[in-house]
Tab-separated table of C-alpha atoms and ligand atoms in Angstrom:
chain	number	residue	atom	x	y	z
A	1	MET	CA	264.704	68.393	99.716
A	2	ASP	CA	267.643	70.663	98.909
A	3	ASP	CA	267.839	74.378	99.827
A	4	LEU	CA	267.278	75.525	96.256
A	5	THR	CA	263.973	73.640	96.010
A	6	ARG	CA	262.886	74.976	99.420
A	7	ASP	CA	263.606	78.545	98.266
A	8	ARG	CA	261.716	78.057	95.011
A	9	ILE	CA	258.679	76.754	96.851
A	10	ALA	CA	258.742	79.656	99.307
A	11	ALA	CA	258.898	82.072	96.371
A	12	MET	CA	255.973	80.470	94.611
A	13	ASP	CA	253.194	82.995	94.883
A	14	GLU	CA	249.512	82.471	94.334
A	15	GLU	CA	249.686	84.014	90.886
A	16	ARG	CA	252.264	81.460	89.810
A	17	LEU	CA	250.236	78.618	91.304
A	18	ALA	CA	247.131	79.854	89.515
A	19	ARG	CA	249.048	79.756	86.205
A	20	ILE	CA	250.164	76.189	86.930
A	21	GLU	CA	246.628	75.131	87.852
A	22	ALA	CA	245.294	76.699	84.670
A	23	LEU	CA	247.657	74.765	82.363
A	24	PRO	CA	246.076	72.418	79.830
A	25	LYS	CA	246.407	68.861	81.128
A	26	CYS	CA	246.560	65.333	79.741
A	27	GLU	CA	245.338	62.466	81.900
A	28	LEU	CA	246.037	58.805	81.117
A	29	HIS	CA	244.637	57.019	84.171
A	30	LEU	CA	240.995	57.636	85.029
A	31	HIS	CA	238.553	54.913	86.066
A	32	PHE	CA	235.274	55.901	84.524
A	33	GLU	CA	232.937	54.751	87.293
A	34	GLY	CA	235.494	55.944	89.840
A	35	ALA	CA	235.160	59.435	88.395
A	36	ALA	CA	231.404	59.519	89.052
A	37	PRO	CA	230.523	62.470	91.288
A	38	PRO	CA	228.817	61.135	94.454
A	39	ALA	CA	225.800	63.413	93.852
A	40	PHE	CA	225.384	61.840	90.408
A	41	ILE	CA	225.383	58.304	91.873
A	42	ARG	CA	223.007	59.363	94.680
A	43	GLY	CA	220.651	60.835	92.068
A	44	LEU	CA	220.650	57.636	90.012
A	45	ALA	CA	220.119	55.541	93.164
A	46	ALA	CA	217.076	57.672	94.056
A	47	GLU	CA	215.661	57.332	90.522
A	48	LYS	CA	216.104	53.566	90.605
A	49	LYS	CA	214.984	53.248	94.237
A	50	VAL	CA	218.252	51.554	95.262
A	51	ASP	CA	219.347	52.135	98.854
A	52	LEU	CA	223.000	53.175	98.719
A	53	SER	CA	222.975	55.122	101.983
A	54	LYS	CA	225.721	52.866	103.436
A	55	ILE	CA	228.320	54.034	100.900
A	56	PHE	CA	228.047	57.746	101.682
A	57	ASN	CA	229.290	59.869	104.577
A	58	SER	CA	226.949	62.461	106.085
A	59	ASP	CA	228.677	65.183	104.009
A	60	GLY	CA	227.767	63.279	100.834
A	61	SER	CA	231.255	61.931	100.038
A	62	TYR	CA	232.005	58.244	99.430
A	63	ALA	CA	232.613	56.287	102.647
A	64	TYR	CA	235.181	53.488	102.882
A	65	ARG	CA	237.810	52.274	105.329
A	66	ASP	CA	240.656	50.950	103.186
A	67	PHE	CA	241.522	49.822	99.659
A	68	THR	CA	239.596	46.538	99.829
A	69	HIS	CA	236.535	48.340	101.141
A	70	PHE	CA	237.049	51.045	98.493
A	71	LEU	CA	236.756	48.383	95.772
A	72	SER	CA	233.464	47.121	97.194
A	73	VAL	CA	232.048	50.656	97.612
A	74	TYR	CA	233.151	51.347	94.023
A	75	GLU	CA	231.219	48.298	92.824
A	76	ALA	CA	228.149	49.248	94.893
A	77	ALA	CA	228.158	52.747	93.367
A	78	THR	CA	228.548	51.208	89.909
A	79	SER	CA	225.505	48.975	90.466
A	80	VAL	CA	223.140	51.895	89.713
A	81	LEU	CA	224.742	52.428	86.288
A	82	GLN	CA	222.458	49.971	84.540
A	83	SER	CA	221.995	51.068	80.936
A	84	PRO	CA	223.801	52.712	78.001
A	85	GLU	CA	221.773	55.849	78.769
A	86	ASP	CA	223.124	55.897	82.370
A	87	PHE	CA	226.665	55.676	80.999
A	88	ALA	CA	225.966	58.457	78.510
A	89	ARG	CA	224.875	60.675	81.405
A	90	LEU	CA	227.978	59.640	83.349
A	91	THR	CA	230.152	60.552	80.357
A	92	THR	CA	228.710	64.056	80.250
A	93	ALA	CA	229.140	64.535	84.016
A	94	VAL	CA	232.728	63.230	84.057
A	95	LEU	CA	233.899	65.181	81.026
A	96	GLU	CA	232.359	68.451	82.240
A	97	GLU	CA	234.258	67.991	85.488
A	98	SER	CA	237.525	67.088	83.722
A	99	ALA	CA	237.250	69.963	81.238
A	100	GLY	CA	236.548	72.319	84.163
A	101	ASN	CA	239.900	71.220	85.574
A	102	GLY	CA	241.713	72.058	82.365
A	103	VAL	CA	241.976	68.524	80.995
A	104	ILE	CA	242.189	68.580	77.192
A	105	TYR	CA	242.957	64.892	76.598
A	106	SER	CA	241.815	61.996	78.735
A	107	GLU	CA	242.010	58.223	78.591
A	108	THR	CA	239.495	56.339	80.648
A	109	PHE	CA	239.229	52.777	81.865
A	110	LEU	CA	235.982	51.091	80.867
A	111	SER	CA	234.992	47.625	82.025
A	112	PRO	CA	232.587	45.459	80.018
A	113	ASP	CA	231.897	43.714	83.371
A	114	PHE	CA	229.989	46.871	84.393
A	115	CYS	CA	228.605	47.499	80.881
A	116	GLY	CA	226.498	44.492	79.931
A	117	GLY	CA	228.358	41.853	81.979
A	118	GLY	CA	230.901	40.926	79.294
A	119	ASP	CA	228.366	40.274	76.520
A	120	VAL	CA	229.787	41.652	73.250
A	121	SER	CA	226.500	42.824	71.794
A	122	ALA	CA	225.454	44.644	74.995
A	123	TRP	CA	228.955	46.132	75.287
A	124	ARG	CA	228.646	47.566	71.768
A	125	ASP	CA	225.501	49.446	72.861
A	126	TYR	CA	227.200	50.840	75.983
A	127	LEU	CA	230.274	51.848	74.020
A	128	ALA	CA	228.202	53.588	71.330
A	129	ALA	CA	226.351	55.615	73.989
A	130	ILE	CA	229.580	56.596	75.781
A	131	ARG	CA	231.274	57.546	72.539
A	132	GLU	CA	228.351	59.649	71.344
A	133	ALA	CA	228.262	61.570	74.643
A	134	ALA	CA	232.065	61.966	74.526
A	135	GLU	CA	231.899	63.407	71.022
A	136	ALA	CA	229.244	65.879	72.173
A	137	ALA	CA	231.522	66.895	75.074
A	138	GLU	CA	234.427	67.327	72.659
A	139	ARG	CA	232.298	69.700	70.578
A	140	SER	CA	231.052	71.682	73.574
A	141	HIS	CA	234.131	71.629	75.855
A	142	GLY	CA	237.042	70.757	73.561
A	143	ILE	CA	238.041	67.723	75.641
A	144	ILE	CA	239.170	64.582	73.786
A	145	LEU	CA	238.398	61.173	75.307
A	146	ARG	CA	239.722	57.725	74.355
A	147	GLY	CA	238.710	54.405	75.906
A	148	VAL	CA	240.848	51.635	77.394
A	149	VAL	CA	238.999	48.419	78.274
A	150	THR	CA	240.135	47.076	81.618
A	151	CYS	CA	239.614	43.628	83.032
A	152	ILE	CA	239.274	43.410	86.802
A	153	ARG	CA	241.951	41.271	88.449
A	154	HIS	CA	239.807	40.048	91.336
A	155	PHE	CA	237.063	38.941	88.922
A	156	GLY	CA	239.555	36.353	87.592
A	157	PRO	CA	241.030	35.283	84.227
A	158	GLU	CA	237.787	33.917	82.708
A	159	LYS	CA	235.959	37.243	83.085
A	160	ALA	CA	239.087	38.921	81.717
A	161	LYS	CA	238.834	36.841	78.534
A	162	ALA	CA	235.270	38.093	78.000
A	163	ALA	CA	236.480	41.685	78.537
A	164	ALA	CA	239.349	41.143	76.080
A	165	LEU	CA	236.948	39.763	73.489
A	166	CYS	CA	234.712	42.837	73.913
A	167	ALA	CA	237.793	45.023	73.469
A	168	ALA	CA	239.066	43.094	70.448
A	169	GLU	CA	235.661	43.277	68.750
A	170	THR	CA	235.362	47.030	69.191
A	171	GLN	CA	238.955	48.252	68.902
A	172	GLY	CA	239.552	51.165	66.587
A	173	ASP	CA	240.266	54.874	66.623
A	174	TRP	CA	238.291	55.430	69.841
A	175	LEU	CA	238.678	52.214	71.837
A	176	THR	CA	242.432	52.000	71.664
A	177	GLY	CA	243.774	50.107	74.673
A	178	PHE	CA	243.410	47.160	77.026
A	179	GLY	CA	244.501	46.955	80.638
A	180	MET	CA	243.917	45.507	84.081
A	181	ALA	CA	242.760	47.092	87.351
A	182	GLY	CA	241.428	45.608	90.597
A	183	ALA	CA	242.918	43.923	93.636
A	184	GLU	CA	246.630	43.448	93.016
A	185	GLU	CA	247.026	40.891	95.792
A	186	MET	CA	244.933	38.360	93.807
A	187	GLY	CA	246.809	35.951	91.530
A	188	LYS	CA	249.613	36.866	89.138
A	189	GLN	CA	249.937	39.115	86.112
A	190	ARG	CA	250.638	36.034	83.976
A	191	ASP	CA	247.200	34.554	84.816
A	192	PHE	CA	245.875	37.179	82.394
A	193	ALA	CA	248.375	36.597	79.575
A	194	TYR	CA	245.778	34.983	77.299
A	195	SER	CA	243.586	38.111	77.463
A	196	PHE	CA	246.499	40.475	76.893
A	197	ASP	CA	247.683	38.362	73.934
A	198	MET	CA	244.193	38.515	72.422
A	199	ALA	CA	244.063	42.292	72.886
A	200	ARG	CA	247.564	42.795	71.430
A	201	GLU	CA	246.741	40.659	68.397
A	202	ALA	CA	243.625	42.779	67.825
A	203	GLY	CA	245.838	45.886	67.661
A	204	LEU	CA	245.165	47.301	71.140
A	205	ARG	CA	247.858	49.074	73.171
A	206	LEU	CA	248.510	47.655	76.647
A	207	THR	CA	248.797	48.845	80.247
A	208	SER	CA	248.370	47.126	83.608
A	209	HIS	CA	248.056	48.195	87.235
A	210	ALA	CA	251.202	46.986	88.993
A	211	CYS	CA	253.243	47.993	92.015
A	212	GLU	CA	250.490	50.064	93.585
A	213	TRP	CA	250.406	47.552	96.442
A	214	ARG	CA	252.867	44.760	95.682
A	215	GLY	CA	256.641	45.034	95.310
A	216	PRO	CA	258.870	45.644	92.259
A	217	GLN	CA	258.527	42.091	90.875
A	218	GLU	CA	254.960	42.951	89.887
A	219	VAL	CA	256.245	45.530	87.359
A	220	VAL	CA	258.748	43.017	85.974
A	221	ASP	CA	255.904	40.490	85.605
A	222	ALA	CA	253.637	42.982	83.817
A	223	LEU	CA	256.457	43.850	81.397
A	224	THR	CA	257.556	40.294	80.695
A	225	ASP	CA	254.349	38.248	81.023
A	226	LEU	CA	251.845	40.751	79.611
A	227	ARG	CA	254.265	42.841	77.495
A	228	VAL	CA	252.608	46.120	78.433
A	229	GLU	CA	254.035	49.450	77.307
A	230	ARG	CA	252.675	51.500	80.220
A	231	ILE	CA	252.231	50.729	83.901
A	232	GLY	CA	249.349	51.919	86.065
A	233	HIS	CA	251.020	53.325	89.209
A	234	GLY	CA	254.308	51.360	89.318
A	235	VAL	CA	255.323	53.456	92.289
A	236	ARG	CA	256.507	50.706	94.630
A	237	ALA	CA	259.134	49.793	92.035
A	238	ILE	CA	261.176	52.574	93.646
A	239	ALA	CA	262.293	49.970	96.214
A	240	ASP	CA	264.496	48.206	93.638
A	241	PRO	CA	267.044	50.353	91.736
A	242	ARG	CA	267.418	47.590	89.109
A	243	VAL	CA	263.713	47.768	88.294
A	244	VAL	CA	263.847	51.581	88.209
A	245	GLU	CA	266.730	51.275	85.743
A	246	MET	CA	264.763	48.771	83.672
A	247	LEU	CA	261.810	51.195	83.488
A	248	ALA	CA	264.101	53.997	82.358
A	249	GLU	CA	265.963	51.866	79.809
A	250	ARG	CA	262.808	50.469	78.247
A	251	GLU	CA	261.160	53.911	78.238
A	252	ILE	CA	258.090	52.615	80.052
A	253	THR	CA	255.648	55.359	81.002
A	254	LEU	CA	254.209	55.294	84.507
A	255	GLU	CA	250.635	56.479	84.995
A	256	VAL	CA	251.296	58.012	88.415
A	257	CYS	CA	248.376	59.034	90.641
A	258	PRO	CA	250.047	60.814	93.578
A	259	GLY	CA	246.894	61.982	95.387
A	260	SER	CA	245.362	58.504	95.172
A	261	ASN	CA	248.536	56.915	96.569
A	262	VAL	CA	248.652	59.306	99.515
A	263	PHE	CA	244.915	59.071	100.237
A	264	LEU	CA	245.054	55.260	100.228
A	265	GLY	CA	248.163	55.243	102.424
A	266	VAL	CA	250.639	53.812	99.893
A	267	PHE	CA	252.903	56.697	101.038
A	268	PRO	CA	252.404	58.702	104.234
A	269	ALA	CA	252.553	62.146	102.555
A	270	LEU	CA	253.186	63.671	99.133
A	271	LYS	CA	256.712	64.645	100.177
A	272	ASP	CA	257.453	60.903	100.571
A	273	HIS	CA	256.039	60.041	97.139
A	274	PRO	CA	258.695	58.767	94.692
A	275	ILE	CA	257.453	60.648	91.596
A	276	GLN	CA	260.349	63.107	91.739
A	277	ARG	CA	262.888	60.325	92.321
A	278	PHE	CA	261.561	58.469	89.261
A	279	ARG	CA	261.986	61.652	87.179
A	280	GLU	CA	265.539	62.057	88.425
A	281	ALA	CA	266.249	58.428	87.465
A	282	GLY	CA	265.059	59.099	83.913
A	283	VAL	CA	261.743	57.230	84.192
A	284	LYS	CA	258.879	58.670	82.162
A	285	VAL	CA	256.184	59.828	84.579
A	286	THR	CA	252.733	61.294	84.015
A	287	VAL	CA	250.115	62.613	86.453
A	288	SER	CA	246.526	61.380	86.827
A	289	THR	CA	243.747	61.320	89.419
A	290	ASP	CA	242.683	57.607	89.345
A	291	ASP	CA	239.218	57.972	90.974
A	292	PRO	CA	239.039	61.705	91.760
A	293	PRO	CA	235.953	62.056	93.984
A	294	PHE	CA	236.896	58.949	95.961
A	295	PHE	CA	240.285	60.487	96.754
A	296	HIS	CA	239.077	64.085	97.130
A	297	THR	CA	241.228	65.235	94.271
A	298	THR	CA	241.113	66.883	90.844
A	299	MET	CA	243.778	67.459	88.197
A	300	ARG	CA	244.032	71.075	89.364
A	301	LYS	CA	244.629	69.942	92.918
A	302	GLU	CA	247.249	67.399	91.830
A	303	TYR	CA	249.178	70.134	90.006
A	304	ARG	CA	248.928	72.569	92.894
A	305	ASP	CA	250.046	69.993	95.459
A	306	LEU	CA	252.946	68.797	93.289
A	307	ALA	CA	254.089	72.388	92.653
A	308	LEU	CA	253.995	73.165	96.359
A	309	THR	CA	255.699	69.937	97.387
A	310	PHE	CA	258.424	69.599	94.750
A	311	GLY	CA	258.733	73.160	93.438
A	312	TRP	CA	257.773	72.128	89.900
A	313	ASP	CA	257.183	75.012	87.497
A	314	GLU	CA	255.161	75.340	84.276
A	315	GLU	CA	258.001	73.823	82.226
A	316	VAL	CA	258.002	70.650	84.326
A	317	PHE	CA	254.242	70.211	84.032
A	318	THR	CA	254.361	70.847	80.288
A	319	GLU	CA	257.108	68.246	79.950
A	320	ILE	CA	254.921	65.788	81.900
A	321	ASN	CA	251.967	66.505	79.618
A	322	ARG	CA	254.167	66.012	76.563
A	323	THR	CA	255.319	62.683	78.015
A	324	ALA	CA	251.661	61.715	78.476
A	325	MET	CA	250.886	62.497	74.853
A	326	GLN	CA	253.931	60.565	73.611
A	327	ALA	CA	252.594	57.545	75.514
A	328	ALA	CA	248.910	58.187	74.731
A	329	PHE	CA	246.969	55.407	73.024
A	330	CYS	CA	245.679	57.651	70.243
A	331	ASP	CA	246.440	58.157	66.577
A	332	ALA	CA	249.213	60.459	65.340
A	333	ALA	CA	246.894	63.247	64.208
A	334	THR	CA	245.233	63.462	67.636
A	335	ARG	CA	248.632	63.384	69.364
A	336	GLU	CA	249.972	66.210	67.184
A	337	ALA	CA	246.859	68.345	67.698
A	338	VAL	CA	247.088	68.009	71.501
A	339	LEU	CA	250.854	68.634	71.537
A	340	LYS	CA	250.248	71.849	69.605
A	341	GLN	CA	247.765	72.991	72.235
A	342	LEU	CA	250.326	72.275	74.981
A	343	ASP	CA	252.970	74.315	73.188
A	344	ALA	CA	250.572	77.180	72.548
A	345	ALA	CA	249.783	77.439	76.261
A	346	LEU	CA	253.400	77.901	77.354
B	1	ADE	N1	240.001	50.399	90.397
B	1	ADE	C1	239.691	51.664	90.624
B	1	ADE	N2	240.712	52.314	91.222
B	1	ADE	C2	241.708	51.409	91.352
B	1	ADE	C3	243.018	51.454	91.886
B	1	ADE	N3	243.535	52.569	92.414
B	1	ADE	N4	243.738	50.320	91.880
B	1	ADE	C4	243.241	49.197	91.358
B	1	ADE	N5	242.010	49.108	90.843
B	1	ADE	C5	241.254	50.188	90.834
B	2	ZN	ZN1	243.824	52.939	88.809
């Protein structure tokens, strides 16, 4: 960090930080079940008489040891979300929380695997319930939500095809994207090419988790084998300047989740996170929370921590939000309306 940045951070008073935290925010990378407040999941578990005590710490937070364990705790928590009505309640809880953190536009990852097991007709019912609750939240809180179906890498390519079919059958102005999450160490991006081709042909926009855990080649694979236009995380690509250059040249937007990366140990501390280096290299970066209660974060906290660590001011965060909206999987009218709100807040 240079002296100028150090001085700017030292001069950043609480009033300034409060203004940064209060900015309207756009989030592109939010796993829907991963955004479930632990108290909400505990409440559902009690209603359904499911014993989930093993997945909670004594203070009520989610308990897991590492990323692999996180994925299994995530799936255990998700097991009590059993009906469209449960997902409607989750939608309300998640969007109230997001709106309370100043989020005005959000894209969320939805998995048919957790919503009817990949059956198209069941998925339609889940999607209708989520969308109805999201539209109610838009009316009451002003937050706009769009859905991105994600297949789960460690569930394998066959399950991914069922997820892609669900996405293709329901794509439109609300369900606008297709992507992949899950354990990156399993298989290759290209194992899922059939599903991504199906989604692209149906008119869906594409993103994939890559380079959260594996090296830079994973980003190259996602771009060439799946032809995605955004990358979930992408942060380990920093290790190869040629891949960083490729990201900049092709104007690929990274859905960066700094708090998640630090909490999971991808980088030892926020000061070591490459988000600023990507910006300096001309790569389009955005800021998201990933699975906020799992990583003890919120969008407000992300902004505060980034301001304190890198000295970013309101202009930088507004630029990042504008980048998010340029890369958002929504229609032009929605994009313009959100961009206007961003400008009005400056
Ligand atoms: N599913 C939920 N959170 C995830 C993450 N950070 N990486 C991959 N899959 C996920
Ligand atoms: Zn993610």
